[in-house]
């Protein structure tokens, strides 16, 4: 399974002043090495798009609320290929009870 998005769409999820290494962390989810090879029945997989909270002196570089359409491409065990489109939205997630863990 692979996620596909153009560089322009990926850039629209990020602050215009984003550092190159931060852009590349997000972009890696949409490149060949980001392929999910096989999931067991009922198994789920999530990603932070390479972004986690870190040094509090850094300004946020994800554009919370930004949304793009991505395509998900995959094939079954017989080699039949499929493609679906779905929205991908960047948002800050509230933790249990409205709080979030910070170090």
PDB file of C-alpha atoms in Angstrom:
ATOM      1  CA  UNK A   1       0.000   0.000   0.000  1.00  0.00           C
ATOM      2  CA  UNK A   2       1.323   3.446  -0.907  1.00  0.00           C
ATOM      3  CA  UNK A   3       0.111   6.954  -0.190  1.00  0.00           C
ATOM      4  CA  UNK A   4       0.493   9.467  -3.021  1.00  0.00           C
ATOM      5  CA  UNK A   5       0.475  13.267  -2.943  1.00  0.00           C
ATOM      6  CA  UNK A   6       2.220  15.877  -5.058  1.00  0.00           C
ATOM      7  CA  UNK A   7       5.023  17.999  -3.622  1.00  0.00           C
ATOM      8  CA  UNK A   8       2.736  21.011  -3.998  1.00  0.00           C
ATOM      9  CA  UNK A   9       0.016  19.332  -1.944  1.00  0.00           C
ATOM     10  CA  UNK A  10       2.517  18.271   0.710  1.00  0.00           C
ATOM     11  CA  UNK A  11       3.864  21.832   0.853  1.00  0.00           C
ATOM     12  CA  UNK A  12       0.329  23.139   1.433  1.00  0.00           C
ATOM     13  CA  UNK A  13       0.226  21.170   4.707  1.00  0.00           C
ATOM     14  CA  UNK A  14       3.303  22.989   6.000  1.00  0.00           C
ATOM     15  CA  UNK A  15       4.252  26.507   6.990  1.00  0.00           C
ATOM     16  CA  UNK A  16       5.894  28.322   4.031  1.00  0.00           C
ATOM     17  CA  UNK A  17       9.049  28.799   6.160  1.00  0.00           C
ATOM     18  CA  UNK A  18       9.374  25.087   6.974  1.00  0.00           C
ATOM     19  CA  UNK A  19      12.922  23.738   7.140  1.00  0.00           C
ATOM     20  CA  UNK A  20      13.962  21.321   4.406  1.00  0.00           C
ATOM     21  CA  UNK A  21      14.477  18.415   6.814  1.00  0.00           C
ATOM     22  CA  UNK A  22      10.948  18.874   8.190  1.00  0.00           C
ATOM     23  CA  UNK A  23       9.490  18.879   4.668  1.00  0.00           C
ATOM     24  CA  UNK A  24      11.444  15.702   3.908  1.00  0.00           C
ATOM     25  CA  UNK A  25      10.088  13.982   7.055  1.00  0.00           C
ATOM     26  CA  UNK A  26       6.544  14.505   5.828  1.00  0.00           C
ATOM     27  CA  UNK A  27       7.361  13.780   2.179  1.00  0.00           C
ATOM     28  CA  UNK A  28       8.917  10.410   3.163  1.00  0.00           C
ATOM     29  CA  UNK A  29       5.420   9.117   3.955  1.00  0.00           C
ATOM     30  CA  UNK A  30       4.530   9.492   0.267  1.00  0.00           C
ATOM     31  CA  UNK A  31       7.712   8.001  -1.264  1.00  0.00           C
ATOM     32  CA  UNK A  32       8.445   4.376  -2.203  1.00  0.00           C
ATOM     33  CA  UNK A  33      10.236   3.699   1.100  1.00  0.00           C
ATOM     34  CA  UNK A  34       7.011   4.663   2.898  1.00  0.00           C
ATOM     35  CA  UNK A  35       5.224   1.628   1.469  1.00  0.00           C
ATOM     36  CA  UNK A  36       3.236  -0.517   3.909  1.00  0.00           C
ATOM     37  CA  UNK A  37       3.974  -4.068   2.849  1.00  0.00           C
ATOM     38  CA  UNK A  38       1.278  -6.148   4.538  1.00  0.00           C
ATOM     39  CA  UNK A  39      -1.207  -5.661   7.352  1.00  0.00           C
ATOM     40  CA  UNK A  40      -2.744  -8.532   9.293  1.00  0.00           C
ATOM     41  CA  UNK A  41      -6.527  -8.781   9.392  1.00  0.00           C
ATOM     42  CA  UNK A  42      -7.798  -6.058  11.709  1.00  0.00           C
ATOM     43  CA  UNK A  43      -4.364  -4.437  12.107  1.00  0.00           C
ATOM     44  CA  UNK A  44      -4.208  -0.640  11.970  1.00  0.00           C
ATOM     45  CA  UNK A  45      -1.288   1.638  11.198  1.00  0.00           C
ATOM     46  CA  UNK A  46      -0.903   5.326  12.025  1.00  0.00           C
ATOM     47  CA  UNK A  47       1.742   7.947  11.339  1.00  0.00           C
ATOM     48  CA  UNK A  48       2.612  11.323  12.757  1.00  0.00           C
ATOM     49  CA  UNK A  49       3.843  12.371   9.300  1.00  0.00           C
ATOM     50  CA  UNK A  50       7.260  12.631  10.936  1.00  0.00           C
ATOM     51  CA  UNK A  51       6.131  15.425  13.247  1.00  0.00           C
ATOM     52  CA  UNK A  52       6.250  15.230  17.006  1.00  0.00           C
ATOM     53  CA  UNK A  53       6.425  17.855  19.702  1.00  0.00           C
ATOM     54  CA  UNK A  54       9.956  18.806  20.489  1.00  0.00           C
ATOM     55  CA  UNK A  55      11.906  21.878  21.441  1.00  0.00           C
ATOM     56  CA  UNK A  56       9.352  24.424  22.612  1.00  0.00           C
ATOM     57  CA  UNK A  57      11.449  27.241  21.107  1.00  0.00           C
ATOM     58  CA  UNK A  58      10.577  25.975  17.631  1.00  0.00           C
ATOM     59  CA  UNK A  59       7.557  27.534  15.992  1.00  0.00           C
ATOM     60  CA  UNK A  60       4.854  25.148  14.719  1.00  0.00           C
ATOM     61  CA  UNK A  61       5.504  24.175  11.118  1.00  0.00           C
ATOM     62  CA  UNK A  62       2.445  22.058  10.379  1.00  0.00           C
ATOM     63  CA  UNK A  63      -0.567  24.030   9.145  1.00  0.00           C
ATOM     64  CA  UNK A  64      -3.275  22.746  11.472  1.00  0.00           C
ATOM     65  CA  UNK A  65      -6.574  22.604   9.641  1.00  0.00           C
ATOM     66  CA  UNK A  66      -4.913  22.201   6.217  1.00  0.00           C
ATOM     67  CA  UNK A  67      -6.423  19.451   4.082  1.00  0.00           C
ATOM     68  CA  UNK A  68      -5.432  17.753   0.823  1.00  0.00           C
ATOM     69  CA  UNK A  69      -6.754  14.842  -1.189  1.00  0.00           C
ATOM     70  CA  UNK A  70      -4.370  11.894  -1.361  1.00  0.00           C
ATOM     71  CA  UNK A  71      -4.581   8.657  -3.273  1.00  0.00           C
ATOM     72  CA  UNK A  72      -4.039   5.268  -1.694  1.00  0.00           C
ATOM     73  CA  UNK A  73      -2.780   2.625  -4.101  1.00  0.00           C
ATOM     74  CA  UNK A  74      -2.576  -1.050  -3.297  1.00  0.00           C
ATOM     75  CA  UNK A  75      -2.933  -4.486  -4.836  1.00  0.00           C
ATOM     76  CA  UNK A  76      -4.392  -7.756  -3.654  1.00  0.00           C
ATOM     77  CA  UNK A  77      -2.691 -11.152  -3.479  1.00  0.00           C
ATOM     78  CA  UNK A  78      -3.718 -11.903  -7.068  1.00  0.00           C
ATOM     79  CA  UNK A  79      -2.051  -8.726  -8.332  1.00  0.00           C
ATOM     80  CA  UNK A  80      -5.230  -6.738  -8.999  1.00  0.00           C
ATOM     81  CA  UNK A  81      -4.508  -3.043  -8.495  1.00  0.00           C
ATOM     82  CA  UNK A  82      -6.756  -0.589  -6.672  1.00  0.00           C
ATOM     83  CA  UNK A  83      -6.749   3.133  -6.046  1.00  0.00           C
ATOM     84  CA  UNK A  84      -8.873   5.189  -3.677  1.00  0.00           C
ATOM     85  CA  UNK A  85      -8.890   8.901  -2.956  1.00  0.00           C
ATOM     86  CA  UNK A  86      -9.483  10.334   0.487  1.00  0.00           C
ATOM     87  CA  UNK A  87      -8.909  13.559   2.407  1.00  0.00           C
ATOM     88  CA  UNK A  88      -5.892  13.997   4.662  1.00  0.00           C
ATOM     89  CA  UNK A  89      -6.276  16.688   7.292  1.00  0.00           C
ATOM     90  CA  UNK A  90      -3.639  17.998   9.697  1.00  0.00           C
ATOM     91  CA  UNK A  91      -5.020  18.619  13.156  1.00  0.00           C
ATOM     92  CA  UNK A  92      -3.800  18.757  16.739  1.00  0.00           C
ATOM     93  CA  UNK A  93      -5.251  15.889  18.650  1.00  0.00           C
ATOM     94  CA  UNK A  94      -6.598  16.423  22.122  1.00  0.00           C
ATOM     95  CA  UNK A  95      -5.641  13.721  24.570  1.00  0.00           C
ATOM     96  CA  UNK A  96      -7.835  11.822  27.011  1.00  0.00           C
ATOM     97  CA  UNK A  97      -9.765  14.257  29.181  1.00  0.00           C
ATOM     98  CA  UNK A  98      -8.818  17.207  26.972  1.00  0.00           C
ATOM     99  CA  UNK A  99      -5.118  17.207  27.856  1.00  0.00           C
ATOM    100  CA  UNK A 100      -2.065  16.207  25.884  1.00  0.00           C
ATOM    101  CA  UNK A 101       1.237  14.799  27.136  1.00  0.00           C
ATOM    102  CA  UNK A 102       4.231  17.077  26.927  1.00  0.00           C
ATOM    103  CA  UNK A 103       7.766  16.508  28.130  1.00  0.00           C
TER     104      UNK A 103
END
